[in-house]
Amino acid sequence: MLDAGRFVDAARFAERQTLARGGAHPFWLTQQAVALTRAGRCEEARAAAEQALAQAPDNTYALLAAADALRGGGRAEDALSRYEEAAQAPTARQRALRGVLDCLAALARWPEVLARLGEAPLTREQGARWRVKALMALDRDAEAADACREWLKREPNHPEPLWALTELDIRKEGLEPVLSRMRRLARIGSRPPIYREIYASLCRRAGRPGEAAAQYDKIAAGSGTFRIQRKKAFALAKSGQESEAAPLMEELLRQAPADVYLHSSYQAACRRMQALDRAERFYAELLTLHPEEKTLHGRLRGIRKRMERT
């Protein structure tokens, strides 16, 4: 259930297992907390994890589940202390130290992130990612650029250092020179699609959504991935091509009914097209496809209220 993304079902299943064992079972309470955190119900997850810890104070997995729930609920400072505690146990150290880094980043304690990179058992790529992120946050741009180039020497055309290096170049030179350079790189047919994707993103940033949509269209023709199609939909909507954007967004929402940004953009596109009736029909259909996504009820009510007002 967790692997399939059925987090609410997984939480209910774990809850039933707990109840079947008298309402107190650290293992199943921990599993319930894990599932609830992934479902975004972090306060409930924290309560389940704390219940597990009350029964088994030395259970490091319950401790990690409590830390994850606190971090998911935006309580990074509290989560940090739990991760630090969990890191004392050899079996949990690796995962706990990654949580420590996540919390320090959420708290913008970037010097500490850099200082602790050597502690966490990270892969070479993970270490490079954290180093670049921290150096950029500290405005140590020259060091960040060097770290990106070093990463690209090992892994040419890797998307993450390319995106970061593009942002660093914009800080240094401004948007237009970087946009012009990326346009030339994107036109080289042998270059990977990431160059066209970065160029499309810069077009959106420069207020050229039509050109961005054209680039995403070319990329989508070759890959058709959800991420690229999503970016294409946003670019189409922003360039005034709502009639093309709306059906694409509907297809994407059928795959990802919890995507808040897609919902917002889709509803705005329908309002501009004066097609609220279309949105009403779509949300009614989406609710039958995904009855477990409770937020869809509110979205459908909101559309109907707006229709009544107009």
Coordinates of C-alpha atoms in Angstrom, one line a residue:
M1 CA 0.0 0.0 0.0
L2 CA 2.8 2.4 0.8
D3 CA 4.7 1.6 -2.4
A4 CA 1.5 2.2 -4.3
G5 CA 0.9 5.6 -2.7
R6 CA -2.2 4.4 -0.9
F7 CA -1.1 6.1 2.3
V8 CA -4.6 6.5 3.9
D9 CA -5.4 2.9 3.2
A10 CA -2.1 1.9 4.7
A11 CA -2.7 3.9 7.9
R12 CA -6.2 2.4 8.3
F13 CA -4.7 -1.1 7.8
A14 CA -2.0 -0.4 10.5
E15 CA -4.7 1.0 12.8
R16 CA -6.8 -2.2 12.5
Q17 CA -3.7 -4.3 13.2
T18 CA -3.1 -2.3 16.4
L19 CA -6.7 -2.6 17.5
A20 CA -6.7 -6.3 16.8
R21 CA -3.8 -6.5 19.3
G22 CA -5.6 -4.7 22.1
G23 CA -4.9 -1.2 20.9
A24 CA -1.3 -1.1 21.9
H25 CA 1.4 -2.4 19.6
P26 CA 4.6 -0.4 19.0
F27 CA 5.3 -1.9 15.6
W28 CA 1.9 -1.2 14.1
L29 CA 1.6 2.2 15.7
T30 CA 5.0 3.1 14.1
Q31 CA 3.7 1.8 10.7
Q32 CA 0.5 3.9 11.2
A33 CA 2.7 7.0 11.9
V34 CA 4.8 6.4 8.8
A35 CA 1.7 6.1 6.6
L36 CA 0.0 9.2 8.1
T37 CA 3.1 11.3 7.6
R38 CA 3.2 10.3 4.0
A39 CA -0.5 11.2 3.7
G40 CA 0.3 14.7 5.1
R41 CA -1.6 14.1 8.4
C42 CA 1.4 14.9 10.5
E43 CA -0.2 15.7 13.8
E44 CA -2.0 12.4 13.8
A45 CA 1.2 10.7 12.8
R46 CA 3.1 12.3 15.7
A47 CA 0.5 11.1 18.1
A48 CA 0.7 7.5 16.9
A49 CA 4.5 7.6 17.1
E50 CA 4.5 9.1 20.6
Q51 CA 2.1 6.3 21.6
A52 CA 4.5 3.7 20.3
L53 CA 7.4 5.4 22.2
A54 CA 5.3 5.4 25.4
Q55 CA 5.1 1.6 25.1
A56 CA 8.7 1.1 23.8
P57 CA 11.0 4.0 24.7
D58 CA 14.0 2.4 23.1
N59 CA 12.3 1.8 19.7
T60 CA 14.5 3.8 17.4
Y61 CA 12.1 3.3 14.4
A62 CA 9.3 4.9 16.4
L63 CA 11.6 7.7 17.3
L64 CA 12.4 8.3 13.6
A65 CA 8.7 8.2 12.8
A66 CA 8.1 10.9 15.4
A67 CA 10.9 13.0 14.0
D68 CA 9.5 12.6 10.5
A69 CA 6.1 13.6 11.6
L70 CA 7.4 16.7 13.4
R71 CA 9.4 17.7 10.3
G72 CA 6.5 17.1 8.0
G73 CA 4.4 19.3 10.3
G74 CA 6.8 22.2 10.0
R75 CA 8.3 21.7 13.5
A76 CA 11.9 21.4 12.3
E77 CA 13.5 22.4 15.7
D78 CA 11.6 19.7 17.6
A79 CA 12.3 17.2 14.8
L80 CA 16.0 18.0 14.9
S81 CA 16.3 17.0 18.6
R82 CA 14.6 13.7 17.8
Y83 CA 16.8 13.0 14.9
E84 CA 19.9 13.8 17.0
E85 CA 18.6 11.3 19.6
A86 CA 18.0 8.6 17.0
A87 CA 21.5 9.1 15.5
Q88 CA 23.0 7.7 18.7
A89 CA 21.6 4.2 17.7
P90 CA 23.9 2.5 15.1
T91 CA 20.9 1.0 13.3
A92 CA 19.2 4.4 12.8
R93 CA 22.3 6.6 12.4
Q94 CA 22.4 6.8 8.6
R95 CA 18.7 7.8 8.2
A96 CA 18.7 10.0 11.3
L97 CA 21.7 12.1 10.1
R98 CA 19.9 12.7 6.7
G99 CA 17.0 14.0 8.8
V100 CA 19.4 16.2 10.8
L101 CA 20.6 17.8 7.5
D102 CA 17.0 18.3 6.3
C103 CA 16.1 20.1 9.6
L104 CA 19.2 22.3 9.6
A105 CA 18.4 23.3 6.0
A106 CA 14.8 24.1 6.9
L107 CA 16.1 26.3 9.8
A108 CA 18.6 27.9 7.3
R109 CA 21.5 26.9 9.5
W110 CA 23.7 26.4 6.5
P111 CA 27.1 26.7 8.1
E112 CA 26.1 23.7 10.3
V113 CA 25.0 21.8 7.2
L114 CA 28.5 22.3 5.7
A115 CA 30.2 21.3 9.0
R116 CA 28.2 18.1 9.3
L117 CA 28.4 16.8 5.7
G118 CA 31.3 14.6 6.7
E119 CA 29.3 12.9 9.4
A120 CA 26.4 11.8 7.3
P121 CA 27.0 8.6 5.2
L122 CA 26.1 10.2 1.9
T123 CA 26.8 9.1 -1.6
R124 CA 29.1 11.3 -3.6
E125 CA 26.1 12.7 -5.5
Q126 CA 24.2 13.4 -2.3
G127 CA 27.2 15.1 -0.7
A128 CA 27.7 17.3 -3.8
R129 CA 24.0 18.2 -3.8
W130 CA 24.1 19.4 -0.2
R131 CA 27.4 21.2 -0.7
V132 CA 26.1 23.2 -3.7
K133 CA 22.8 24.0 -1.9
A134 CA 24.5 25.2 1.2
L135 CA 27.1 27.3 -0.6
M136 CA 24.5 29.0 -2.7
A137 CA 22.4 29.7 0.4
L138 CA 25.4 31.4 2.0
D139 CA 26.1 33.4 -1.2
R140 CA 29.5 31.8 -1.6
D141 CA 28.8 31.7 -5.3
A142 CA 32.4 31.2 -6.6
E143 CA 32.8 28.1 -4.4
A144 CA 29.3 26.9 -5.4
A145 CA 30.2 27.3 -9.1
D146 CA 33.4 25.3 -8.6
A147 CA 31.5 22.6 -6.9
C148 CA 29.0 22.4 -9.8
R149 CA 31.8 22.2 -12.4
E150 CA 33.6 19.5 -10.4
W151 CA 30.2 17.6 -10.2
L152 CA 29.8 18.0 -14.0
K153 CA 33.3 16.7 -14.7
R154 CA 32.2 13.5 -13.0
E155 CA 28.7 13.4 -14.5
P156 CA 28.5 15.5 -17.6
N157 CA 25.0 17.0 -18.4
H158 CA 23.7 16.1 -14.9
P159 CA 20.5 18.2 -14.5
E160 CA 21.1 19.4 -10.9
P161 CA 24.5 21.0 -11.3
L162 CA 23.4 22.5 -14.6
W163 CA 20.3 24.1 -13.0
A164 CA 22.5 25.4 -10.1
L165 CA 25.2 26.7 -12.4
T166 CA 22.6 28.5 -14.5
E167 CA 21.2 30.2 -11.5
L168 CA 24.7 31.2 -10.4
D169 CA 25.4 32.6 -13.9
I170 CA 22.2 34.7 -13.7
R171 CA 23.3 36.1 -10.3
K172 CA 26.6 37.1 -11.9
E173 CA 25.6 38.2 -15.4
G174 CA 21.9 38.8 -15.3
L175 CA 19.1 36.9 -17.1
E176 CA 19.5 38.0 -20.7
P177 CA 23.1 36.9 -21.4
V178 CA 22.4 33.6 -19.8
L179 CA 19.2 33.2 -21.8
S180 CA 21.0 34.0 -25.0
R181 CA 23.7 31.4 -24.2
M182 CA 21.2 28.7 -23.3
R183 CA 19.3 29.4 -26.5
R184 CA 22.4 28.5 -28.5
L185 CA 23.0 25.4 -26.4
A186 CA 19.4 24.2 -26.7
R187 CA 19.5 24.4 -30.5
I188 CA 22.4 21.8 -30.6
G189 CA 20.6 18.6 -31.5
S190 CA 23.1 16.4 -29.8
R191 CA 22.6 18.0 -26.5
P192 CA 20.4 16.2 -23.9
P193 CA 16.8 17.6 -23.4
I194 CA 17.8 19.2 -20.1
Y195 CA 19.3 22.2 -22.0
R196 CA 16.0 22.8 -23.8
E197 CA 14.2 22.4 -20.4
I198 CA 16.4 25.0 -18.8
Y199 CA 16.0 27.3 -21.8
A200 CA 12.2 27.0 -21.6
S201 CA 12.3 27.8 -17.9
L202 CA 14.4 30.9 -18.6
C203 CA 11.9 31.9 -21.2
R204 CA 9.1 31.8 -18.7
R205 CA 11.2 33.8 -16.3
A206 CA 11.8 36.4 -19.0
G207 CA 8.1 36.8 -19.6
R208 CA 8.0 34.8 -22.9
P209 CA 5.5 32.0 -22.1
G210 CA 4.8 31.3 -25.7
E211 CA 8.4 30.5 -26.5
A212 CA 8.6 28.4 -23.3
A213 CA 5.5 26.4 -24.3
A214 CA 7.0 25.7 -27.8
Q215 CA 10.2 24.3 -26.1
Y216 CA 8.2 22.1 -23.7
D217 CA 6.2 20.8 -26.7
K218 CA 9.4 19.7 -28.4
I219 CA 10.7 18.0 -25.2
A220 CA 7.3 16.4 -24.5
A221 CA 7.3 15.0 -28.1
G222 CA 10.5 13.1 -27.2
S223 CA 9.7 12.1 -23.6
G224 CA 6.1 12.8 -22.6
T225 CA 7.0 12.6 -18.9
F226 CA 4.5 13.9 -16.3
R227 CA 7.0 16.6 -15.2
I228 CA 7.5 18.0 -18.7
Q229 CA 3.8 17.9 -19.5
R230 CA 3.0 19.7 -16.3
K231 CA 5.5 22.5 -17.2
K232 CA 4.0 22.7 -20.7
A233 CA 0.5 23.0 -19.2
F234 CA 1.6 26.0 -17.0
A235 CA 3.3 27.7 -19.9
L236 CA 0.3 27.2 -22.2
A237 CA -2.1 28.7 -19.6
K238 CA 0.2 31.6 -19.0
S239 CA 0.5 32.4 -22.7
G240 CA -3.3 32.6 -23.1
Q241 CA -3.7 29.2 -24.7
E242 CA -6.2 28.0 -22.1
S243 CA -8.2 25.8 -24.5
E244 CA -5.0 23.7 -25.0
A245 CA -3.9 23.9 -21.4
A246 CA -7.2 22.8 -19.8
P247 CA -7.5 19.3 -21.3
L248 CA -3.8 18.7 -20.6
M249 CA -4.3 19.7 -17.0
E250 CA -7.3 17.5 -16.7
E251 CA -5.2 14.5 -17.8
L252 CA -2.5 15.4 -15.4
L253 CA -4.9 15.8 -12.5
R254 CA -6.4 12.4 -13.2
Q255 CA -2.9 11.1 -12.5
A256 CA -2.1 13.4 -9.6
P257 CA -5.4 14.5 -7.9
A258 CA -3.6 16.1 -4.9
D259 CA -1.4 18.5 -7.0
V260 CA -2.4 21.9 -5.5
Y261 CA -0.7 24.0 -8.2
L262 CA -2.3 22.1 -11.0
H263 CA -5.7 22.6 -9.4
S264 CA -5.1 26.3 -9.0
S265 CA -3.9 26.8 -12.5
Y266 CA -6.8 24.7 -14.0
Q267 CA -9.5 26.6 -12.1
A268 CA -8.0 29.9 -13.2
A269 CA -7.9 28.8 -16.8
C270 CA -11.5 27.7 -16.7
R271 CA -12.5 31.1 -15.2
R272 CA -10.7 33.0 -17.9
M273 CA -12.5 30.8 -20.5
Q274 CA -15.8 31.3 -18.7
A275 CA -16.0 27.5 -18.6
L276 CA -17.0 26.8 -15.0
D277 CA -19.5 24.2 -16.2
R278 CA -16.6 22.3 -17.7
A279 CA -14.7 22.5 -14.4
E280 CA -17.8 21.2 -12.5
R281 CA -18.2 18.2 -14.8
F282 CA -14.4 17.4 -14.5
Y283 CA -14.4 17.6 -10.7
A284 CA -17.4 15.4 -10.5
E285 CA -15.6 12.9 -12.7
L286 CA -12.4 13.2 -10.8
L287 CA -14.2 12.5 -7.5
T288 CA -15.5 9.2 -8.9
L289 CA -12.0 8.3 -10.0
H290 CA -10.4 9.2 -6.7
P291 CA -13.0 9.1 -3.9
E292 CA -10.2 8.9 -1.3
E293 CA -9.0 12.4 -2.2
K294 CA -11.3 14.3 0.2
T295 CA -10.2 17.8 -0.8
L296 CA -12.0 17.3 -4.2
H297 CA -15.3 17.7 -2.4
G298 CA -14.3 21.2 -1.3
R299 CA -13.1 22.0 -4.8
L300 CA -16.3 20.9 -6.4
R301 CA -18.3 22.9 -3.8
G302 CA -16.2 26.0 -4.6
I303 CA -16.8 25.7 -8.3
R304 CA -20.6 25.3 -7.8
K305 CA -20.7 28.4 -5.4
R306 CA -18.8 30.4 -8.0
M307 CA -21.3 29.3 -10.7
E308 CA -24.2 30.4 -8.5
R309 CA -22.7 33.8 -8.0
T310 CA -22.1 34.3 -11.7

